[in-house]
mmCIF file of C-alpha atoms in Angstrom:
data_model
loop_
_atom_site.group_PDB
_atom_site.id
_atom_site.type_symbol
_atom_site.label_atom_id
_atom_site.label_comp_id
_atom_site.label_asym_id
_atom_site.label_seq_id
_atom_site.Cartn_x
_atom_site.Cartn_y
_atom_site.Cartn_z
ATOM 1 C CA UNK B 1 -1.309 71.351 3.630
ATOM 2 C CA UNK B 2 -2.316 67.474 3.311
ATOM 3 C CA UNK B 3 -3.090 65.815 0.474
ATOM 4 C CA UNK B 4 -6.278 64.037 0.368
ATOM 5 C CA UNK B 5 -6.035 60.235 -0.753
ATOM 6 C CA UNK B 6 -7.022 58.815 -3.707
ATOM 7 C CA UNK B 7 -8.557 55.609 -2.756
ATOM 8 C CA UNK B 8 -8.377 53.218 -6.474
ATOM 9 C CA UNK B 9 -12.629 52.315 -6.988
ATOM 10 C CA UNK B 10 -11.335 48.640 -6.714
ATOM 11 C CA UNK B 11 -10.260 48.820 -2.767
ATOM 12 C CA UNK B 12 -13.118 50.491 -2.354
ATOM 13 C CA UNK B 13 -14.787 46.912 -1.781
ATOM 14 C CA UNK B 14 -16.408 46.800 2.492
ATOM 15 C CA UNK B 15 -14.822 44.336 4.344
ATOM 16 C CA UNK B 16 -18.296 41.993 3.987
ATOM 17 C CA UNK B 17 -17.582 42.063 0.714
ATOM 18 C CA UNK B 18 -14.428 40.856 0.487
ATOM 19 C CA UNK B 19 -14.977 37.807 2.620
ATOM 20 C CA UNK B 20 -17.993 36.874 0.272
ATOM 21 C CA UNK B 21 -15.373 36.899 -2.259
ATOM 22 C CA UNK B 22 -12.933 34.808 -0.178
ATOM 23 C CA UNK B 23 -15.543 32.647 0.958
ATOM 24 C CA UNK B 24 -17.262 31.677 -2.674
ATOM 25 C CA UNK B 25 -12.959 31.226 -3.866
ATOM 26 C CA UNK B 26 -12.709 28.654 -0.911
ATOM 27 C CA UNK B 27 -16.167 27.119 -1.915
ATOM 28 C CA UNK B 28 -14.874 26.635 -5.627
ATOM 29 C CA UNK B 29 -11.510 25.624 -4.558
ATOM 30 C CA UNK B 30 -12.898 22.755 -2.119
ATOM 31 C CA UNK B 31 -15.456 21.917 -4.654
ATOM 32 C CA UNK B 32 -12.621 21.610 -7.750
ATOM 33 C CA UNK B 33 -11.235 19.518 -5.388
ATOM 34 C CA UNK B 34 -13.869 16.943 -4.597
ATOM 35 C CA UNK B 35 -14.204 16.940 -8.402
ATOM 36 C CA UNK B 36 -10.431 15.850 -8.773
ATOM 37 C CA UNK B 37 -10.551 13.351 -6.197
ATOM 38 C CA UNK B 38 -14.200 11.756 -8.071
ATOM 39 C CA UNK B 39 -12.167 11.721 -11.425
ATOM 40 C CA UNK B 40 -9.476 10.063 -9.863
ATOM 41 C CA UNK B 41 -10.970 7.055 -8.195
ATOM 42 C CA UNK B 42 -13.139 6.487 -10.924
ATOM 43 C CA UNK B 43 -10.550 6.271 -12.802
ATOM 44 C CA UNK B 44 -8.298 3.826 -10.653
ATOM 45 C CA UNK B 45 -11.402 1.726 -9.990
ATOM 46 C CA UNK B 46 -11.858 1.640 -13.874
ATOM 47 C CA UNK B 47 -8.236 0.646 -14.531
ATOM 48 C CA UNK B 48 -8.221 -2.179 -11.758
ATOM 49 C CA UNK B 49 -11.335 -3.541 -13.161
ATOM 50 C CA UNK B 50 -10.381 -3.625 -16.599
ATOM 51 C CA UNK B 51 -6.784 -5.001 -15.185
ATOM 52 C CA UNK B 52 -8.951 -7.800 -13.456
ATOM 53 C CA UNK B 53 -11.060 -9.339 -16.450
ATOM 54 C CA UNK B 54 -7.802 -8.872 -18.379
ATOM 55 C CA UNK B 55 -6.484 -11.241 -16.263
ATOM 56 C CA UNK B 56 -9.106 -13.517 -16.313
ATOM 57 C CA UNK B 57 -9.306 -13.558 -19.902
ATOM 58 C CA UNK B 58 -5.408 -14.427 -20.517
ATOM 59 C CA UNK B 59 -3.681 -17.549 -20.342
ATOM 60 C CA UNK B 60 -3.041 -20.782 -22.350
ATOM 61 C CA UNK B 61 -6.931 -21.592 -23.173
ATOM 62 C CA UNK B 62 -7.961 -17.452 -24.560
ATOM 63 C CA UNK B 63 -11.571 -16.370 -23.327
ATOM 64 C CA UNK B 64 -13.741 -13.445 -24.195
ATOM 65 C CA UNK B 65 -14.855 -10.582 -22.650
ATOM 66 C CA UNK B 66 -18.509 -12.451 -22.686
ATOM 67 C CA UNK B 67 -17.466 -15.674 -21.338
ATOM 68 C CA UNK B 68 -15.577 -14.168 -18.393
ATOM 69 C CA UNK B 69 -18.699 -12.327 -17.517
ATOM 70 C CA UNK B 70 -20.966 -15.486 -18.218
ATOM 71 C CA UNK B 71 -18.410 -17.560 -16.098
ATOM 72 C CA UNK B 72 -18.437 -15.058 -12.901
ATOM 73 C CA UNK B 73 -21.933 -14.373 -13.087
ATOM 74 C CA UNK B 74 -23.294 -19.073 -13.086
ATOM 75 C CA UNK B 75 -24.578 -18.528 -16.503
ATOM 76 C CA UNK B 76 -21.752 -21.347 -18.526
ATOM 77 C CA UNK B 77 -21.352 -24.194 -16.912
ATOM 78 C CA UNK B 78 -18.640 -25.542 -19.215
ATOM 79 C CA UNK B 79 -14.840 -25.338 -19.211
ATOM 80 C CA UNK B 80 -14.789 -21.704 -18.946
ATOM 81 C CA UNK B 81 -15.953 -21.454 -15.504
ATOM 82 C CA UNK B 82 -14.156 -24.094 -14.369
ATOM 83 C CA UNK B 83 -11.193 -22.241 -15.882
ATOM 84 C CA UNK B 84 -12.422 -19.014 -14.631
ATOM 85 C CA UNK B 85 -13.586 -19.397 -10.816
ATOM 86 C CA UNK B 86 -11.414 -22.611 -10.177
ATOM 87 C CA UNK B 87 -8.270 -21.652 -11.751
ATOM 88 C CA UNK B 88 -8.004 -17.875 -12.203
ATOM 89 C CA UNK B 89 -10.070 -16.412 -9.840
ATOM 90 C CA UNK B 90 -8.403 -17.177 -6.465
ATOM 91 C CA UNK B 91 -4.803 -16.033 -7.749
ATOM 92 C CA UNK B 92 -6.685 -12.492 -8.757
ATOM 93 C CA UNK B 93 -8.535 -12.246 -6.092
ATOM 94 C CA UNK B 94 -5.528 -12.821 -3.778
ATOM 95 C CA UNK B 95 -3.724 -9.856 -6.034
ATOM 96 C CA UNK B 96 -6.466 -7.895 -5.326
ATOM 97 C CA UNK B 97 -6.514 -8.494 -1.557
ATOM 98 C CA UNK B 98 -2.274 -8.224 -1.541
ATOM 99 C CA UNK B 99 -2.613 -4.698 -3.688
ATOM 100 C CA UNK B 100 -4.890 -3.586 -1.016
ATOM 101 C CA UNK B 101 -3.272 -4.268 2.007
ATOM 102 C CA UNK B 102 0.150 -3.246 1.182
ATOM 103 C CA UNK B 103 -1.488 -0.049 -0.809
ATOM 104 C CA UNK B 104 -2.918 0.695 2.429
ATOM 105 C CA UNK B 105 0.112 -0.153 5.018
ATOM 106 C CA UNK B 106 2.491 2.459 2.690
ATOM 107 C CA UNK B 107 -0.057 5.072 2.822
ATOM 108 C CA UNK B 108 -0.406 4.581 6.853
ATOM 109 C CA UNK B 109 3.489 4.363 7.547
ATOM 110 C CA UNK B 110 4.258 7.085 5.173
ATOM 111 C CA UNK B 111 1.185 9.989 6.321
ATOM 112 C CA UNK B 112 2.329 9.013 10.217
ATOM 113 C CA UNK B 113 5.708 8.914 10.062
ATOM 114 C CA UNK B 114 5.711 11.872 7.219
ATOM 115 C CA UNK B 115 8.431 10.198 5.638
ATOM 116 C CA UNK B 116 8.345 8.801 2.446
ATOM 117 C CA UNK B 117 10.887 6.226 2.967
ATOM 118 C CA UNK B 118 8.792 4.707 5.423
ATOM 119 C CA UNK B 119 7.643 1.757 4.233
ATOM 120 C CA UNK B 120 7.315 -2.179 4.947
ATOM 121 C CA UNK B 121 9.921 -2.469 2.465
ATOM 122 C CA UNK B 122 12.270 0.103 4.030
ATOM 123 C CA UNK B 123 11.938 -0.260 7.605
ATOM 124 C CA UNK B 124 12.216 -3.924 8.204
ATOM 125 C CA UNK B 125 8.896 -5.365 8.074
ATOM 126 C CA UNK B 126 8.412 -7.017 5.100
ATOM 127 C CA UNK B 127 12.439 -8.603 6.079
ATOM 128 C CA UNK B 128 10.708 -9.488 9.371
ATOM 129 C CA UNK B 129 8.365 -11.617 7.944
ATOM 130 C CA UNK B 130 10.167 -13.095 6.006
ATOM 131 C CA UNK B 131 12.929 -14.106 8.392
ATOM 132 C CA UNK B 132 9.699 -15.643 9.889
ATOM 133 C CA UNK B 133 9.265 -17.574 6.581
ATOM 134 C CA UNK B 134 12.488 -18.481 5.903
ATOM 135 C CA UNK B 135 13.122 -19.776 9.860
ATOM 136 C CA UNK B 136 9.935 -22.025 9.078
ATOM 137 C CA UNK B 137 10.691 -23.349 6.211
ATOM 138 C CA UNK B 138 14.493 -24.038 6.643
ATOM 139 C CA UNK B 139 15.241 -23.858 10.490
ATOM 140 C CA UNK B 140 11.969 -26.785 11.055
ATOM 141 C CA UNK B 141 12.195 -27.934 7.705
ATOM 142 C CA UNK B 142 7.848 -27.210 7.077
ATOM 143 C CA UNK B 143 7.154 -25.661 4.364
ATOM 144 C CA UNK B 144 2.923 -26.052 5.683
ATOM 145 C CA UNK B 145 0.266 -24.112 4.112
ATOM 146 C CA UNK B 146 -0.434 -22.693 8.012
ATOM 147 C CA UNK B 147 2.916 -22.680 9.463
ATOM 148 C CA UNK B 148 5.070 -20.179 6.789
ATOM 149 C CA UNK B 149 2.013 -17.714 6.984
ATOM 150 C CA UNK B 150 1.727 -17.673 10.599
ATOM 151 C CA UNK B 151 5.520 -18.003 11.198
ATOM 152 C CA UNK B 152 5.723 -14.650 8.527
ATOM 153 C CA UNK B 153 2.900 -12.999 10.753
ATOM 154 C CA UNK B 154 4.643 -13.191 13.940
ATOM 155 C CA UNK B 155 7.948 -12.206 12.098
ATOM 156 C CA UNK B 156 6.571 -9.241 10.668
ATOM 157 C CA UNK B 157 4.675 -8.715 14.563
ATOM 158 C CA UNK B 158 8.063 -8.700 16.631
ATOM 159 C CA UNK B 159 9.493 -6.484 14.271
ATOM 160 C CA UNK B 160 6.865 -4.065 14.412
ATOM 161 C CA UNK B 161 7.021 -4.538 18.213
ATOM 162 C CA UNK B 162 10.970 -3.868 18.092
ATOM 163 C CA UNK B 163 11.014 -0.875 15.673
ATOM 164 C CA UNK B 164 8.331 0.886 18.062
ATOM 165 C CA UNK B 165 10.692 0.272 21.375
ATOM 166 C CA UNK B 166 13.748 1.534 19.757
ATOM 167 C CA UNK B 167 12.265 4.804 17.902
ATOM 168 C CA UNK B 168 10.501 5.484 20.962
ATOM 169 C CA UNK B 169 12.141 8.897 23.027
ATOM 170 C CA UNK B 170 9.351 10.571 25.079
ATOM 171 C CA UNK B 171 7.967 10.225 21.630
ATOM 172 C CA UNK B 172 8.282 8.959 18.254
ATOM 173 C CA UNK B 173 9.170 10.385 15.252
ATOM 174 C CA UNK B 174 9.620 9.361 11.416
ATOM 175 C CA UNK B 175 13.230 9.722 11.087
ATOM 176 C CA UNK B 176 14.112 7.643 14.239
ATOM 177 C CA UNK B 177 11.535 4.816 13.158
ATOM 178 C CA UNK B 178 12.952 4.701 9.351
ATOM 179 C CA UNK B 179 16.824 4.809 10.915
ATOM 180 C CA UNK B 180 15.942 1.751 13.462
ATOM 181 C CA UNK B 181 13.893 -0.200 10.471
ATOM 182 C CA UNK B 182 16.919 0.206 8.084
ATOM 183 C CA UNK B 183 19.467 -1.363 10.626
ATOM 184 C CA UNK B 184 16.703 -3.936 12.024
ATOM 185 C CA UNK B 185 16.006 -4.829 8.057
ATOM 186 C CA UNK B 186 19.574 -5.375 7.396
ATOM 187 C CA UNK B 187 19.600 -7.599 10.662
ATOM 188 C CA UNK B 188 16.603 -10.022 9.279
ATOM 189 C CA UNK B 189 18.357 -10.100 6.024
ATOM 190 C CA UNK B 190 21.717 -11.528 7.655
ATOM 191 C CA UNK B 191 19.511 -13.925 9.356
ATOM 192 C CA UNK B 192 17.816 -15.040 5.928
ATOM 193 C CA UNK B 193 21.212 -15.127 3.774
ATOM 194 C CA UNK B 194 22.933 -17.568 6.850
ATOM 195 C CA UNK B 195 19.653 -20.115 6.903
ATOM 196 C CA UNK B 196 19.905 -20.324 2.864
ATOM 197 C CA UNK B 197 23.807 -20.950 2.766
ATOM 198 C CA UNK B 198 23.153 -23.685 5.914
ATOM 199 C CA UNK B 199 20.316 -25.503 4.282
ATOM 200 C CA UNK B 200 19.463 -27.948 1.388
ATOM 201 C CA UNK B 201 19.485 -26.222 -2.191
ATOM 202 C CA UNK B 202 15.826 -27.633 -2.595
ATOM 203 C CA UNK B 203 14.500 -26.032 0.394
ATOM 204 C CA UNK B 204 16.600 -22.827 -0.023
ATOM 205 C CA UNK B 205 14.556 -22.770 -3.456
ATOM 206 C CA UNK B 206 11.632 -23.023 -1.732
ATOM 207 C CA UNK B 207 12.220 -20.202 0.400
ATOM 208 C CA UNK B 208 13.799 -17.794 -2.269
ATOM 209 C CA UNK B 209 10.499 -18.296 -4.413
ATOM 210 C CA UNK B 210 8.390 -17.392 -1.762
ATOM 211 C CA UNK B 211 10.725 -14.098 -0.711
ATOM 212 C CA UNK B 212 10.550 -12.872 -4.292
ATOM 213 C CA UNK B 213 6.580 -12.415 -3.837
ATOM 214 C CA UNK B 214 4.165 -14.579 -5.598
ATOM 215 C CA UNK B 215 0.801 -14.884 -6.101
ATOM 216 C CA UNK B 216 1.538 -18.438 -7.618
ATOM 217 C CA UNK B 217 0.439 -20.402 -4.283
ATOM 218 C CA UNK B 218 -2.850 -18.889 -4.284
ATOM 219 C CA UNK B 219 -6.065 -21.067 -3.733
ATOM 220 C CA UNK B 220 -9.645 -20.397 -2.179
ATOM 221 C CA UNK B 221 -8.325 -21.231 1.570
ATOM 222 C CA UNK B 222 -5.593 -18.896 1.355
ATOM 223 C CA UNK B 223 -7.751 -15.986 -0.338
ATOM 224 C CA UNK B 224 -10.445 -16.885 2.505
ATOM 225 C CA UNK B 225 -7.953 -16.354 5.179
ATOM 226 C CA UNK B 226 -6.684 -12.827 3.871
ATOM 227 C CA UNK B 227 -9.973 -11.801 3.177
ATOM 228 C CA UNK B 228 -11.064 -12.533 7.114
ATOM 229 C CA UNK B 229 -8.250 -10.758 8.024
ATOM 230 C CA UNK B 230 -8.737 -7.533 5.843
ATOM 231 C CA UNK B 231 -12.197 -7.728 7.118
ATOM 232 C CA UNK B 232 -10.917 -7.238 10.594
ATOM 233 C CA UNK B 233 -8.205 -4.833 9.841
ATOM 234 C CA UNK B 234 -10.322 -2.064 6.772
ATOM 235 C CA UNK B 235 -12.801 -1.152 9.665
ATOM 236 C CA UNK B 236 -10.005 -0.330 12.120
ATOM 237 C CA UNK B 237 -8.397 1.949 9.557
ATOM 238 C CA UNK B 238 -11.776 3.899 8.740
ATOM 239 C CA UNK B 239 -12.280 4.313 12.524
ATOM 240 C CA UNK B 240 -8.334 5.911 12.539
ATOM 241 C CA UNK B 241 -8.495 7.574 9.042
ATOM 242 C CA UNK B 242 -10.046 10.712 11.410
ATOM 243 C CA UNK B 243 -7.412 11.109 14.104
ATOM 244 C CA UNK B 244 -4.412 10.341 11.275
ATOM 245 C CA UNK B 245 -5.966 13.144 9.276
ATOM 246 C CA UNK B 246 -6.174 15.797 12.407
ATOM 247 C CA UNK B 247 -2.310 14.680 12.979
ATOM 248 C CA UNK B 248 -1.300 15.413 9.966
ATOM 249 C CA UNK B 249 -2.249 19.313 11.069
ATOM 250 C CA UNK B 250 0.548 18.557 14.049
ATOM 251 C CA UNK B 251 -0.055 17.369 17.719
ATOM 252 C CA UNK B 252 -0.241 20.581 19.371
ATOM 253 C CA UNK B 253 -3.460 21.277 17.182
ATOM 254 C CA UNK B 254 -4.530 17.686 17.143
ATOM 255 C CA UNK B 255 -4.093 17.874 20.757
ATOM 256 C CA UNK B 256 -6.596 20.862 20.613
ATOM 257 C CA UNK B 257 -9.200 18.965 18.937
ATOM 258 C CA UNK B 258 -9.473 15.822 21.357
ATOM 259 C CA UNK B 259 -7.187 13.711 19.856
ATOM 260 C CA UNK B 260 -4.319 12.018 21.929
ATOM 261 C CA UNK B 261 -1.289 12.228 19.306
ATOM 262 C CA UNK B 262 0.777 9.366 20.760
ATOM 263 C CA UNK B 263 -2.172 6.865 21.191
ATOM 264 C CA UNK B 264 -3.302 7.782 17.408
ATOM 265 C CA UNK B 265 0.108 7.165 16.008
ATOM 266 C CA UNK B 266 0.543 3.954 18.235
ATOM 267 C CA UNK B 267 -3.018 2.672 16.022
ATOM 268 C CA UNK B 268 -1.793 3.460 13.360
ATOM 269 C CA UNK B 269 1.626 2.402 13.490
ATOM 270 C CA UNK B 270 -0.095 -1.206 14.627
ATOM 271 C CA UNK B 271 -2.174 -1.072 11.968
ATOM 272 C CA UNK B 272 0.308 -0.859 9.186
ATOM 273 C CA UNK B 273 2.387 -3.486 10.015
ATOM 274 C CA UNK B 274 -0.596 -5.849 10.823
ATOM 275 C CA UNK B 275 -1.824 -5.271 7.011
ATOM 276 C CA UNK B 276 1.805 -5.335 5.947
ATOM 277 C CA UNK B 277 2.421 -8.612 7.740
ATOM 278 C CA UNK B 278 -0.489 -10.485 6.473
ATOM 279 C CA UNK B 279 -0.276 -9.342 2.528
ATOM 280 C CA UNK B 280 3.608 -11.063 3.654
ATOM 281 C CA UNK B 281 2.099 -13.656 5.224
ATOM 282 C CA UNK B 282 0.206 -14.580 1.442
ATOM 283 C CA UNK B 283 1.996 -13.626 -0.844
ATOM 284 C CA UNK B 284 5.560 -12.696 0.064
ATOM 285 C CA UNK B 285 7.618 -9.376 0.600
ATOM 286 C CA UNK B 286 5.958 -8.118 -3.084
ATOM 287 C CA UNK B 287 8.648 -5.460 -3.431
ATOM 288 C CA UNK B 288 7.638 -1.758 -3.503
ATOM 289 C CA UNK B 289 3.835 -1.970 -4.035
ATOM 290 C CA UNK B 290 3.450 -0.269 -0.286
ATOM 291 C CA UNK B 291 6.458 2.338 -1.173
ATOM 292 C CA UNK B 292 5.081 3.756 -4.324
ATOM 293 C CA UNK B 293 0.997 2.967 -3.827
ATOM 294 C CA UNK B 294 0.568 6.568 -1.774
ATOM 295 C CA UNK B 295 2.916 8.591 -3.323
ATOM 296 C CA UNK B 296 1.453 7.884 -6.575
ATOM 297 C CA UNK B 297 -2.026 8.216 -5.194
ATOM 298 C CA UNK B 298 -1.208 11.317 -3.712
ATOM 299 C CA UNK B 299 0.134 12.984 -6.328
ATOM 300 C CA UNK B 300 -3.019 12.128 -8.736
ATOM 301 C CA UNK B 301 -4.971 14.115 -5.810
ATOM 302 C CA UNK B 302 -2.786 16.737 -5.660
ATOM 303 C CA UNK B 303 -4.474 18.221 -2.286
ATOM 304 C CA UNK B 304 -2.375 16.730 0.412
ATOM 305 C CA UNK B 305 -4.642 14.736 1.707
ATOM 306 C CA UNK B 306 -4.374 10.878 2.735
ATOM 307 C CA UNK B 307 -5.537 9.300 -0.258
ATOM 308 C CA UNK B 308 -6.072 5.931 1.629
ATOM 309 C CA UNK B 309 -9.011 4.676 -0.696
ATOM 310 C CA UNK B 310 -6.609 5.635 -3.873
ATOM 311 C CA UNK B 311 -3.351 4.573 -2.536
ATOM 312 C CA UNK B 312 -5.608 1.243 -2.059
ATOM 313 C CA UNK B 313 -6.840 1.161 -5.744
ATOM 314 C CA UNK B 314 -3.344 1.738 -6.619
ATOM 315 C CA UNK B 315 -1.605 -0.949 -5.034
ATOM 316 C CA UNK B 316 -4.275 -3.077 -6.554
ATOM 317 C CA UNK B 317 -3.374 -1.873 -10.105
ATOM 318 C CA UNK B 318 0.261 -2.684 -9.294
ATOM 319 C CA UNK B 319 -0.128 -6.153 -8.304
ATOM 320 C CA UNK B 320 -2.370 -7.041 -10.931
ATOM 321 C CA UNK B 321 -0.849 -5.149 -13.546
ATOM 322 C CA UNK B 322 2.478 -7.038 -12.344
ATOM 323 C CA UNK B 323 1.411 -10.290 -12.639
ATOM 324 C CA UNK B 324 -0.268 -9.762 -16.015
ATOM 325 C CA UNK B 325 3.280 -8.798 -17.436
ATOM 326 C CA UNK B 326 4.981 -11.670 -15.454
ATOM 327 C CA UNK B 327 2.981 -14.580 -16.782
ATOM 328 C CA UNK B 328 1.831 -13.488 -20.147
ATOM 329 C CA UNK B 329 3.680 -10.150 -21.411
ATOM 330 C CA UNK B 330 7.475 -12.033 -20.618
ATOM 331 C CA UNK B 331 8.580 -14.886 -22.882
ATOM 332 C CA UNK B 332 6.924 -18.285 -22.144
ATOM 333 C CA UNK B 333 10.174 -20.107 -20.588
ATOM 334 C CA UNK B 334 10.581 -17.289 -18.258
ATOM 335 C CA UNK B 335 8.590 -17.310 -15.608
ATOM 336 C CA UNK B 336 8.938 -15.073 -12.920
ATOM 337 C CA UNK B 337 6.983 -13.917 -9.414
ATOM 338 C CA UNK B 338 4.963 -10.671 -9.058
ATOM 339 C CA UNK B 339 6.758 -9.571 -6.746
ATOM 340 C CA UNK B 340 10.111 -9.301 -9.569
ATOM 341 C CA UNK B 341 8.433 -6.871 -12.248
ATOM 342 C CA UNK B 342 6.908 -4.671 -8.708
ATOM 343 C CA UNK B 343 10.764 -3.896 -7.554
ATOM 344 C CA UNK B 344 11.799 -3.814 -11.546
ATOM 345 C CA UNK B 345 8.921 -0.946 -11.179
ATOM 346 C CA UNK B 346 9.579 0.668 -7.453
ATOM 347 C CA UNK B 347 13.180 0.244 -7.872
ATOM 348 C CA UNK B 348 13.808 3.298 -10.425
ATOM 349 C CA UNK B 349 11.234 4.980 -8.044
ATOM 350 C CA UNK B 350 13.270 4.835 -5.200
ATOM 351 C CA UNK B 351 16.458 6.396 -6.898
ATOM 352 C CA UNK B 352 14.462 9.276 -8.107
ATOM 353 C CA UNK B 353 13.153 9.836 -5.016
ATOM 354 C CA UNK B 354 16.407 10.140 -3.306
ATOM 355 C CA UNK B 355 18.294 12.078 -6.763
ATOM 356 C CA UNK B 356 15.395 14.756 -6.297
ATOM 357 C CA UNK B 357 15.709 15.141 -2.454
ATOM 358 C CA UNK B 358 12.298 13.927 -1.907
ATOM 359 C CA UNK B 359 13.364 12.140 0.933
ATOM 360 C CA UNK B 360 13.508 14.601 3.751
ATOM 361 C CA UNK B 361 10.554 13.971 6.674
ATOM 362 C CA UNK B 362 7.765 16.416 6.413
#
């Protein structure tokens, strides 16, 4: 004799109902979400602009809140805005520009390699260009405004070039690229270490300021020139930011949804060193702002996505914040580059990365 079952009234729920209810927990799940990733770029935009005034407002001759605000806006004519927009402004705004680009070249390498270790500063581009630098300034003794930038462009460029030949298999993938980049960057430092021991102690000075990252050389020409060349490169990586997403899903199902997986990750790849080699080209190798910008980012997010407008706003707080503590929170005889307190910062990073086994590709 059977038994009839007892069916609990809870499962007694039709199956329409139950995908309401898993419908309305995606809807509040996606829209917790959105919320998150409001709070946190409000909140990063917030923090770089109160980084940025702060900035303006330090130095040797103190200024206000007000008078930074009259200064940017034409209202005071006086010494403030000449301190302001003439002396201040161009080495912020190049901060801002170099906090950007390298924020943004991490968060590329990183989501298309899916490796967290791949970054400029890891995989040899930020050693290309400055081989490129160095070669300029001490192989043709020029130490030009043009030729160091451009020489550190096409460093950075061949590099790039080189690291994409040798990781490429009948296809590329994050572990190969970040193994090739860690021999090629030991290669470009050999190169740099024999031009400083052959050349003159004044121009090996030269070139070990501008390898330590500094936003020191900054005037309105150089700023102009990054700024044209971010112009060029942001609307590129909107236009890929779709395709980079769908990889992230994997190429069989980016394949699925019109997207060629190799040409994507070929943009994308091209992109990150071209806003890795001209942040270089500006302001130096600025240690560890494009290895720490995304993860950071990411984590604030906390839903996996790309994060490429926060990884952005936090490269920007990085480079600022840096060079706040390196020209006014340090004693007054020591004056050091940007691009010291960044690695004094994304050094620590990088061991706990690798003591918590972080570093595995995705």
């Amino acid at each position: 004799m059977s038994v009839p079952t007892v069916v609990p009234a809870g499962d007694a729920r039709t199956r329409e109902e139950r995908q309401v209810v898993a419908s309305e927990g995606l809807r509040a799940t996606r829209r917790r979400r959105r919320q998150r990733r409001t709070v946190v770029t409000v909140v990063l935009a917030a923090l770089a602009a109160v980084l940025c005034v702060t900035a303006l407002m330090l130095g040797d001759f103190r200024l206000s809140v007000a008078e930074v605000l009259r200064a940017l806006a034409g209202a005071d004519e006086g010494a403030a805005r000449f301190i302001v927009v003439e002396l201040r402004l161009p080495r912020l705004v190049l901060g801002v520009l170099v906090g950007v680009a390298f924020g943004l070249a991490g968060a590329l390498f990183q989501s298309v390699l899916r490796n967290p270790l791949a970054s400029p500063d890891v995989i040899g581009i930020s050693q290309g260009a400055s081989a490129g630098a160095v070669i300029a300034v001490l192989g043709f003794g020029t130490a030009s405004g043009v030729v160091v930038p451009l020489s550190a462009l096409a460093g950075g460029a061949l590099v790039g070039l080189l690291l994409y030949a040798v990781a490429w298999r009948g296809g590329m993938t994050g572990h190969r690229f970040v193994l090739a980049g860690i021999g090629v960057a030991y290669v470009c430092t050999s190169v740099i270490g024999y031009l400083l021991t052959r050349s003159d102690v004044k121009e090996a000075q030269v070139a070990l300021l501008w390898m330590a990252g500094s936003l020191g050389q900054a005037d309105w020409s150089l700023v102009r020139t990054l700024a044209i060349a971010l112009a060029v490169l942001l609307p590129l990586v909107a236009l890929v930011a779709r395709g980079l997403a769908l990889l992230l899903l994997g190429d069989e199902q980016a394949g699925s949804l019109g997207i060629r997986p190799e040409v994507t990750r070929a943009c994308v790849v091209a992109l990150g060193v071209a806003l890795a080699c001209v942040a270089t080209a500006a302001a130096g190798p600025v240690a560890f702002v494009a290895f720490t910008a995304a993860p950071v980012a990411r984590r604030l997010l906390g839903d996996g996505t790309l994060a490429l407008l926060q990884a952005a706003l936090v490269g920007v707080v990085l480079v600022v914040g840096a060079d706040i503590v390196a020209q006014h929170l340090l004693p007054a005889d020591l004056s050091v580059p940007v691009g010291v307190i960044t690695g004094a910062v994304g050094g620590p990073y990088l061991i706990w990365l690798m003591a918590s086994g972080r570093t595995r590709t995705a």
